[in-house]
Every structure is written in structure tokens, then in C-alpha cells.
Coordinates of C-alpha atoms and ligand atoms in Angstrom, one line a residue:
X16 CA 97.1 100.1 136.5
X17 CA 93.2 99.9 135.7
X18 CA 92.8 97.8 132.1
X19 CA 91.9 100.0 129.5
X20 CA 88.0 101.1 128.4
X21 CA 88.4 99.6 125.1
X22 CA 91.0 97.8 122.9
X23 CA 90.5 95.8 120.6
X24 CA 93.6 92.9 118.9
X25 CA 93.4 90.8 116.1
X26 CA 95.6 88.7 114.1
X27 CA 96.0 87.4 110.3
X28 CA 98.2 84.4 109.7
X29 CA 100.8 84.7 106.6
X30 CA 99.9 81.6 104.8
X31 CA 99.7 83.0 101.9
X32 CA 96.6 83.6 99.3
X33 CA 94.2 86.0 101.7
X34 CA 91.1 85.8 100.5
X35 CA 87.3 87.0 100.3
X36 CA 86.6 85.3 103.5
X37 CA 89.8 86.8 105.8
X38 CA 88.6 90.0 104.5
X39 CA 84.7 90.0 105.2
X40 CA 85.0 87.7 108.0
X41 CA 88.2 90.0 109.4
X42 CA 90.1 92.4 108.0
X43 CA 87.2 94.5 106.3
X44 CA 85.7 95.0 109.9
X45 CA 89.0 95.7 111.4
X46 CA 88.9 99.1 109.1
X47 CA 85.3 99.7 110.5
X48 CA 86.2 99.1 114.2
X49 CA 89.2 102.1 113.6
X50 CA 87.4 104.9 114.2
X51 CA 88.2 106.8 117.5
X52 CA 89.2 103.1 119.2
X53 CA 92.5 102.0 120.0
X54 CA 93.1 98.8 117.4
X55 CA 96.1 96.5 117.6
X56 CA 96.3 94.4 114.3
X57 CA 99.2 91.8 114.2
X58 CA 100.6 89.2 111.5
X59 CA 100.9 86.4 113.3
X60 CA 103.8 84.9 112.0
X61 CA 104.6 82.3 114.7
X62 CA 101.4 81.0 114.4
X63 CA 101.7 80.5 110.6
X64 CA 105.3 78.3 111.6
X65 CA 103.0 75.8 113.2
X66 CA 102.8 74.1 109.5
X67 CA 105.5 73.9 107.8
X68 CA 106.5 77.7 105.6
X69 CA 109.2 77.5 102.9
X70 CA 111.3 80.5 104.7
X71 CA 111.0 83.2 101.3
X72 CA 107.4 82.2 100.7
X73 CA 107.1 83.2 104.8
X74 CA 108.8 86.5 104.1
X75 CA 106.5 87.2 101.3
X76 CA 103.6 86.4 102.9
X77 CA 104.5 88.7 106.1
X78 CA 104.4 91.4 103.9
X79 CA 102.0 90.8 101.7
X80 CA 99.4 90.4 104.8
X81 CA 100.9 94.1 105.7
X82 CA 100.3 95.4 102.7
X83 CA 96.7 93.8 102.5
X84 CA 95.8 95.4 105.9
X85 CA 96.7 98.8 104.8
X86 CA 95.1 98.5 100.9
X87 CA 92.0 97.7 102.9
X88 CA 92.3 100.9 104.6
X89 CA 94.0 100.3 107.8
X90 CA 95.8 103.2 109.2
X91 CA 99.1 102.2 110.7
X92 CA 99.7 105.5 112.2
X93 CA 96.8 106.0 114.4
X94 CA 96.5 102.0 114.9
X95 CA 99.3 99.8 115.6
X96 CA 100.3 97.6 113.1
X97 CA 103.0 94.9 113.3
X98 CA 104.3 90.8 112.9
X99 CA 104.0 89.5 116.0
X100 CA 107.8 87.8 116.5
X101 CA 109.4 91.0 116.7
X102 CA 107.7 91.5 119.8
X103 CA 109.1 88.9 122.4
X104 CA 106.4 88.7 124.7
X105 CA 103.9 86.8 122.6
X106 CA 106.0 84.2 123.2
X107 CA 107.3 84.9 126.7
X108 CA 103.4 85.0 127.5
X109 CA 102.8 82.3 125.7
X110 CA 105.0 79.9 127.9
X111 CA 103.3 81.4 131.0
X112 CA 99.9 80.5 129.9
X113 CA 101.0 76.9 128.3
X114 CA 101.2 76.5 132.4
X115 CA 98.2 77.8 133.3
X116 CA 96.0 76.0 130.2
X117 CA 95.0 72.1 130.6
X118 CA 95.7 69.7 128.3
X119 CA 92.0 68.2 128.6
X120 CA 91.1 72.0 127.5
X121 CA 93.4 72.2 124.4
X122 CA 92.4 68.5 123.6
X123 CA 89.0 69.9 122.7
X124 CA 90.4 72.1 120.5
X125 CA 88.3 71.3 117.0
X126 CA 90.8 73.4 114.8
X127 CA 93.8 71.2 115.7
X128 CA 91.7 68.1 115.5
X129 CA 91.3 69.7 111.7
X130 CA 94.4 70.4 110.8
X131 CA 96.1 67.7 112.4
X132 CA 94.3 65.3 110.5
X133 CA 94.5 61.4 110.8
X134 CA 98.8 61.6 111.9
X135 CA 97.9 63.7 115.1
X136 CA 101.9 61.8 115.9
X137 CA 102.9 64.1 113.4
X138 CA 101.7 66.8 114.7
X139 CA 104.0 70.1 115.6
X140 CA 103.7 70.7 119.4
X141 CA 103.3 74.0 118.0
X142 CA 100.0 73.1 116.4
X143 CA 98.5 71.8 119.8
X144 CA 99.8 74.5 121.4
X145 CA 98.5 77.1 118.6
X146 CA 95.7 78.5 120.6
X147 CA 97.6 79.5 123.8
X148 CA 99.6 81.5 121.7
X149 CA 96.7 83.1 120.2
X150 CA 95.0 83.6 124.6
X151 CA 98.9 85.4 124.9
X152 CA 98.5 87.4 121.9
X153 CA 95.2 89.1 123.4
X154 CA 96.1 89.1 126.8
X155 CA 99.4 91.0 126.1
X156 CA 97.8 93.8 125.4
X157 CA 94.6 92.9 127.8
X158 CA 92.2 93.5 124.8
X159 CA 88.9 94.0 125.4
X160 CA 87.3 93.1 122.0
X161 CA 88.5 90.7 119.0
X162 CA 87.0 90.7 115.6
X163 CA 87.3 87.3 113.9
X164 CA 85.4 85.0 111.5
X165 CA 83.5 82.6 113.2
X166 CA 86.0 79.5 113.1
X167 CA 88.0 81.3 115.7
X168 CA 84.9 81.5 118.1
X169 CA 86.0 78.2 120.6
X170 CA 90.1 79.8 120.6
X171 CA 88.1 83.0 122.1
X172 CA 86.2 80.8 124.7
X173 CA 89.2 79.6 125.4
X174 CA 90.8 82.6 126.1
X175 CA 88.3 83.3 128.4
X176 CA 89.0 80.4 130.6
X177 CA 92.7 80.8 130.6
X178 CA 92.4 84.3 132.2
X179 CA 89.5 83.4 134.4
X180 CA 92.0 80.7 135.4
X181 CA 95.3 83.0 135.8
X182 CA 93.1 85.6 137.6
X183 CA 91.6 82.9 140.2
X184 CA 94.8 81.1 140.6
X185 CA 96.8 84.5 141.2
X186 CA 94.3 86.2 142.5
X187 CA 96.4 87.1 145.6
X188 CA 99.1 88.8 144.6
X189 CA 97.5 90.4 141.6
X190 CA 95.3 92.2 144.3
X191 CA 98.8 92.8 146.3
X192 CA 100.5 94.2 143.2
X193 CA 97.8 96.9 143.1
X194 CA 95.3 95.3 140.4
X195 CA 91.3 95.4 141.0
X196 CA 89.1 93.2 139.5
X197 CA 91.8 90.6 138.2
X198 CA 94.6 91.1 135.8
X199 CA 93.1 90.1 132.1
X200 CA 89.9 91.1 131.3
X201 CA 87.1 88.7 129.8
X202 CA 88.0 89.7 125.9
X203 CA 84.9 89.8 124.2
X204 CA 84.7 88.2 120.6
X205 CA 83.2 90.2 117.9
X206 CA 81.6 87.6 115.0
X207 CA 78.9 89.7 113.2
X208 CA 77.9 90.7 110.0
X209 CA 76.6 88.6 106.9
X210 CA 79.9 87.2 106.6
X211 CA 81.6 85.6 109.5
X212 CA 81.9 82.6 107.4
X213 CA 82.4 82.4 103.7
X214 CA 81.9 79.0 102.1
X215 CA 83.9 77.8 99.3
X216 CA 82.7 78.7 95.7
X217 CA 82.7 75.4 94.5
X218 CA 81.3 73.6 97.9
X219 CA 78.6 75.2 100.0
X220 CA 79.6 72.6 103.1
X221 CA 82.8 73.9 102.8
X222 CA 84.4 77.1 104.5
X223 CA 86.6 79.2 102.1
X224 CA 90.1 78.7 103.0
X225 CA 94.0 79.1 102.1
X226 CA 94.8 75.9 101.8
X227 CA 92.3 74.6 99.2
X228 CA 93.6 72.8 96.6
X229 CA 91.2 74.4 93.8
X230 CA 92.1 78.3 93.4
X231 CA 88.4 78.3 92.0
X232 CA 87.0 77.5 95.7
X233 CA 88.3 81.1 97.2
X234 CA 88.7 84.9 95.8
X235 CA 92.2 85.7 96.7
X236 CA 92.5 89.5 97.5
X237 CA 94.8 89.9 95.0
X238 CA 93.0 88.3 92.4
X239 CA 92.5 90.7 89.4
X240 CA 89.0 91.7 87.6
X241 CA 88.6 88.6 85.1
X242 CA 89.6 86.3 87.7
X243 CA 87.1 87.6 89.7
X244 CA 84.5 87.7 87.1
X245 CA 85.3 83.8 85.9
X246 CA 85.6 82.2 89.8
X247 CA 81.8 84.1 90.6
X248 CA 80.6 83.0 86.8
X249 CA 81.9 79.3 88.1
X250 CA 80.4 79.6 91.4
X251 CA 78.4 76.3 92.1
X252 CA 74.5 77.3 92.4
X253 CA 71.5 75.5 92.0
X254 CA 68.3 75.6 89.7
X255 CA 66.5 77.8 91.4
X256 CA 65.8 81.7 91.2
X257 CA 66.7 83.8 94.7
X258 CA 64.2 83.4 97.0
X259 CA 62.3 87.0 98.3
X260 CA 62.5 86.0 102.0
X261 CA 65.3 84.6 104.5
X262 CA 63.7 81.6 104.9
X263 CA 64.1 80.6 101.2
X264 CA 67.7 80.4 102.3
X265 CA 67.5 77.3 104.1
X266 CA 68.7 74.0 102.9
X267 CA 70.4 76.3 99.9
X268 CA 73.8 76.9 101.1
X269 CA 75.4 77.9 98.1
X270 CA 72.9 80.3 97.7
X271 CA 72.9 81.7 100.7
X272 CA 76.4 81.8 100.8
X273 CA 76.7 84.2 97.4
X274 CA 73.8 86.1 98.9
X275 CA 76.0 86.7 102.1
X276 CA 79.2 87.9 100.3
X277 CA 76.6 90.7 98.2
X278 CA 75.4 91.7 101.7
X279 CA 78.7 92.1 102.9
X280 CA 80.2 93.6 100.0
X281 CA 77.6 96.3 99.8
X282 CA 77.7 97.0 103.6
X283 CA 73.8 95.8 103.8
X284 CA 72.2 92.8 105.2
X285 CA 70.6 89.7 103.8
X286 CA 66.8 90.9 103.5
X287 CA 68.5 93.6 101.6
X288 CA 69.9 91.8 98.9
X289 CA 66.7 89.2 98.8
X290 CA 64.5 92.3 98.4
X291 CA 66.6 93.8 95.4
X292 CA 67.4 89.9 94.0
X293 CA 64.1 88.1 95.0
X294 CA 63.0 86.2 92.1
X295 CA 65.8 86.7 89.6
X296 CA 67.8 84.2 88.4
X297 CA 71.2 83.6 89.2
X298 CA 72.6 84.5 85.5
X299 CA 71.6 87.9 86.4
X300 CA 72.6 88.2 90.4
X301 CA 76.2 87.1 89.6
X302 CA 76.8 89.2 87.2
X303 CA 75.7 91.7 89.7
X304 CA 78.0 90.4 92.2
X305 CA 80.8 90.9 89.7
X306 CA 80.4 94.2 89.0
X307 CA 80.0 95.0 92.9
X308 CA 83.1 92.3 93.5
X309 CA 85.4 94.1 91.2
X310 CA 84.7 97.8 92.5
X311 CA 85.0 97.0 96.0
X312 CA 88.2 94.4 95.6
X313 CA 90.0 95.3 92.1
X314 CA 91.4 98.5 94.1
X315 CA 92.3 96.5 96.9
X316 CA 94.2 94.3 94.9
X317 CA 96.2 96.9 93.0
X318 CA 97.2 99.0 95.5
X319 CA 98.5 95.5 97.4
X320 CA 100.5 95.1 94.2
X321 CA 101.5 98.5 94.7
X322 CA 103.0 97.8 98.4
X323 CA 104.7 95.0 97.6
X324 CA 106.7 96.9 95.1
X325 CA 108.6 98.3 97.8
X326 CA 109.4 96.5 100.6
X327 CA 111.3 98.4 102.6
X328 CA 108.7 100.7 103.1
X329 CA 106.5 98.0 104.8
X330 CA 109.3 96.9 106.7
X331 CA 109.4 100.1 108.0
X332 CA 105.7 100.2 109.2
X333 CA 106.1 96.6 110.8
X334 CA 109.2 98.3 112.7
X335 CA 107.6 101.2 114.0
X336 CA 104.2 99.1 115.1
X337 CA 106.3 96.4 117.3
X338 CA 108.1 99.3 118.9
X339 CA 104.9 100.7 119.8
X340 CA 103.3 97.5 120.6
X341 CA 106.6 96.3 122.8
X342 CA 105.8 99.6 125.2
X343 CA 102.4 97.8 126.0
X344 CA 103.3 94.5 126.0
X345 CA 106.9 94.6 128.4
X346 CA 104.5 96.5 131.2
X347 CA 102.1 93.2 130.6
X348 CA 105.6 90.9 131.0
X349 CA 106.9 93.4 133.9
X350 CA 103.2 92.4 135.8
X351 CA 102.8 88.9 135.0
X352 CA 106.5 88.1 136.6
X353 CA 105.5 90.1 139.7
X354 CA 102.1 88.3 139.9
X355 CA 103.7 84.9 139.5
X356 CA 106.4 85.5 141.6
X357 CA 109.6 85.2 139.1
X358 CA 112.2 87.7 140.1
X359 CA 113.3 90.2 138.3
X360 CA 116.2 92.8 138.6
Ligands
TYM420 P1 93.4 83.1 109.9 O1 94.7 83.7 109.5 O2 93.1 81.7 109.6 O3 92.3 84.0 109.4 C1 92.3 85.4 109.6 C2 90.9 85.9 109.9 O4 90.0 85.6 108.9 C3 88.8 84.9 109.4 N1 88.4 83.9 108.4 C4 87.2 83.8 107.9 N2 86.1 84.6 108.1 C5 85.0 84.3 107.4 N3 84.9 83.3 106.5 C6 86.0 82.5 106.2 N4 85.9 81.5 105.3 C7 87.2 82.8 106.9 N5 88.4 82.2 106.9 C8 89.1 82.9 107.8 C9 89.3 84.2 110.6 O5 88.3 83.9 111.5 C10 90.3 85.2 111.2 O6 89.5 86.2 111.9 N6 94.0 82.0 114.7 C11 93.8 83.1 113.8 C12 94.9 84.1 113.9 C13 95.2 84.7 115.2 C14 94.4 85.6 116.0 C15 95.1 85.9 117.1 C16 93.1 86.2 115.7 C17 96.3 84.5 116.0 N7 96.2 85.2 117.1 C18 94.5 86.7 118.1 C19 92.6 87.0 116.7 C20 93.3 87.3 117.9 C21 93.7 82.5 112.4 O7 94.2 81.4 112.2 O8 93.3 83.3 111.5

């Protein structure tokens, strides 16, 4: 079987409060990429089990991803949409390319190093293992193209290497079992835009994330209008008015971190927003921002609000995206046994 022209797989973690960043850096473009391609977009609940999850809140936060995904504007009908444990071979994969990986390799791994902290003892094996998870994810479904923030740009290289390595390594019988030009392709990240990595509101050296302890530092999706307006009205700044010109930017992340999020927001770049903005003060370019912040995310938000009300019916969608993701994914687990030579009846 030839690998397909063009697919492209992403995932979102249920970790609860989504915010500004997972959708400009992510899910935002995963609505854009839509059109006329085949998309694969996955909640990646095992992942999120690599840190401890109270079991309800994990529930919750499956669904509520779900429902983001498809507020934002994500078909589920002419894309497949799904968590990713009802689908056993993420982790069947998985195992195969925890074999193939080195250690030195996942060593080097910065996100673990991050989240890990000081007790790296402590640790999950899960959480070292995180990224080779995230390889079997994309090379279940042999994906061509992945859209993620920029943070997840070294678990992408690595990807790479792992396939490169299980292509080289196998590259006998995957030529005898009929396969030209290697098994996994060499999946392509996509990190563009003016938003691949939104900084925290109240630290410019800091990237907006779940798990910061002030709900001030991020803008949840499902935050409503005035919580909007007050956490861009709070928004740390500095004493200066917007520069006209990119290189103003510089050495003003909190600047050019708000300017970034307007850019993204209104589907323009940068220059744009410095050419509109250049020379005002920021009194008067976030109160722009909240008027463009609340049109483009206050619908969002209510129609996540919406989803949630009825769960089944998003159980439903999950269903009916892991049975059309399975199809793909057992021919990828039917090949890789064959390849590495594990029998099968
Ligand atoms: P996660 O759940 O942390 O984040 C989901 C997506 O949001 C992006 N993102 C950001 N983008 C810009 N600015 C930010 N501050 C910001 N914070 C998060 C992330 O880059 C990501 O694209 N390991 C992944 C999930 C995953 C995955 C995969 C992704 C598992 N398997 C396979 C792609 C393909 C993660 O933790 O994302």
C-alpha cells in the first residue's frame, strides 16, 4: 500500500482549562487545514494520564476538548474525530516504537525535563515515555503533516528519527511485504502563523499554559465576555506606545506577545496590526483586543457550554471517529507485525 498524498493528525491533551494559546497555536489552524484534506484530530487521553487526573475531572475534560474542537468549527463528519484509548493501537504502536527509540534520544527530551521537575524519581514512566506515544499516534495513521504550537517542535523531530530508524532497521522486509520507499513517512510539522506560542498575560517569559496557578495568566476558551475583557485589561504591558515597525518588538515581549494574539485573532500578520496600532497607546489597543477577543471567542465559548449540556451526543461523535480511525490504524498494526516479524493468525 503506497502512504497517502496528504494527511494530516493532531492531538489535544484533556487537562482541563483549554486556552487562547491551544487554540491559536492548534486547534484554530486545525479548522483552516479542513478544507478538501483528510484531518485526523484526537484527544489524547493517555497522554493526559501521564500526570496524575482525578478520574471525573478526566471524563469531563475528554469531552469538553470534543466539544471545543467542534465549537471551533471542526467538522466531525468529513474529518475524523475521536479520544485516542478507544483505539488500541496507539498503544500497541506505542510499545513497538518504545523498542525502536533510545533512551539517550528521550533523555534529551526538554518537555519531560520540564514537567518532571527537580523529583525526575518521581516521575511516571509514562512521562518519559510521553513522546513515543505521541511518534505512535502519527505514525498510526502515517500522517504526512502535524499542526502544533511550537513547544511540540523537538517531539516532531523526534518522530522523524524514530521512523527513519524503523524504516532503516526493517528496511528488508518492509521492501519484502510490498512497501516502496519505507513504511512511515517523514511527517512534516506545521508551526506557523503569529501565534505558535502565546505567552502568559501576566509574564511575557512565560508560555501560556493549563497548569498555571494564576487563572489571570491564560484565556480559557470557555471564559465568558467580562472575563475576557478584565484578564486583557490586566494584561502586564509596559510604558510605551506600540511601535509602527516589527523591530520595535524586540526586547518588548509582552508587547509583542498581545500584538501576536490581535494578528492571529484577526487572521492578519504582525505588520498588520503595527500599521493599524503604531503609535497608540495600549489603553486604546486593548480595548481593541477586547472587542475582537469577545467576537471571535465569546461564541466559541457558548456553544462549548452548549455541547457539554448533552453528553451523550458527544459520546456519540467520539464512537463513530474511533471506529473510523480503528479501519486505518489495524491495517498500520496488521503491517508493522508482518514487518517485524511477530506472527499473526
Ligand atoms: P497540548 O495538549 O499541551 O496542547 C495542544 C496544542 O496546543 C499547542 N499549545 C500552544 N500553542 C501556542 N501557544 C501556547 N502557549 C500553547 N500551548 C499549547 C500545543 O503545541 C499543541 O499543538 N503532546 C501534545 C499532544 C499530542 C499530539 C500528538 C500533538 C499528543 N499526541 C500527536 C500532535 C500530534 C500536547 O501536549 O499538546
Amino acid at each position: 500500500m503506497a502512504a497517502v498524498a496528504e494527511r494530516i493528525f493532531s492531538g489535544v491533551q484533556p487537562t482541563g482549562n483549554l486556552h487562547l494559546g491551544n487554540y491559536l497555536g492548534a486547534i484554530k489552524r486545525f479548522v483552516d487545514l479542513q478544507k478538501g484534506r483528510e484531518c485526523i484530530y484526537c484527544v489524547v487521553d493517555l497522554h493526559a494520564i501521564t500526570i496524575w487526573q482525578e478520574p471525573e475531572d478526566l471524563k469531563r475534560h475528554i469531552r469538553e476538548v470534543t466539544a471545543a474542537f467542534i465549537a471551533c468549527g471542526i467538522d466531525p463528519k468529513a474529518n475524523i474525530v475521536f479520544n485516542q484509548s478507544q483505539v488500541s493501537g496507539h498503544a500497541e504502536l506505542a510499545w513497538v516504537l518504545n523498542c525502536v527509540a533510545r533512551m539517550g534520544w528521550l533523555n534529551r527530551m526538554t518537555q519531560f525535563k520540564e514537567k518532571a521537575g527537580k523529583d525526575r524519581e518521581n516521575a511516571s514512566v509514562g512521562l518519559f515515555a510521553y513522546p513515543t506515544l505521541m511518534a505512535a499516534d502519527i505514525l498510526l495513521y502515517r500522517a504526512t503533516h502535524v499542526p502544533v504550537g511550537e513547544d511540540q517542535k523537538q517531539h516532531l523531530e523526534l518522530t522523524r528519527d524514530i521512523a527513519q530508524k524503523f524504516n532503516n532497521d526493517y528496511a528488508r522486509t518492509i521492501a519484502a511485504n510490498g512497501h516502496e520507499d519505507g513504511y512511515f513517512p517523514m511527517t512534516e510539522p506545521l508551526i506557523a502563523g503569529p501565534a505558535t506560542r502565546v505567552m502568559s498575560l501576566r509574564d511575557g517569559s512565560k508560555k501560556m499554559s493549563k497548569s498555571d496557578a494564576s487563572d489571570n495568566s491564560r484565556i480559557n476558551l470557555a471564559d465568558d465576555a467580562d472575563a475576557i475583557a478584565t484578564k486583557v485589561r490586566k494584561a502586564k504591558t509596559d510604558p510605551e506606545p506600540l511601535p509602527s515597525e516589527l523591530e520595535g518588538l524586540k526586547g518588548r515581549p509582552e508587547a509583542d506577545n498581545l500584538v501576536g494574539i490581535f494578528a492571529a485573532l484577526s487572521d492578519g500578520a504582525k505588520e498588520d496590526v503595527l500599521r493599524d496600532f503604531g503609535g497608540a497607546q495600549f489603553s486604546a489597543f486593548k480595548a481593541a483586543l477586547v472587542e475582537l477577543a469577545v467576537e471571535k471567542l465569546g461564541p466559541i465559548g457558548g456553544e462549548m457550554k452548549r455541547l457539554m449540556d448533552d453528553p451523550a451526543s458527544i459520546d456519540a461523535i467520539l464512537s463513530d471517529g474511533a471506529d473510523r480511525a480503528r479501519v486505518i490504524a489495524d491495517q498500520t498494526i496488521r503491517d508493522v507485525k508482518d514487518i517485524i516479524g511477530l506472527v499473526r493468525g
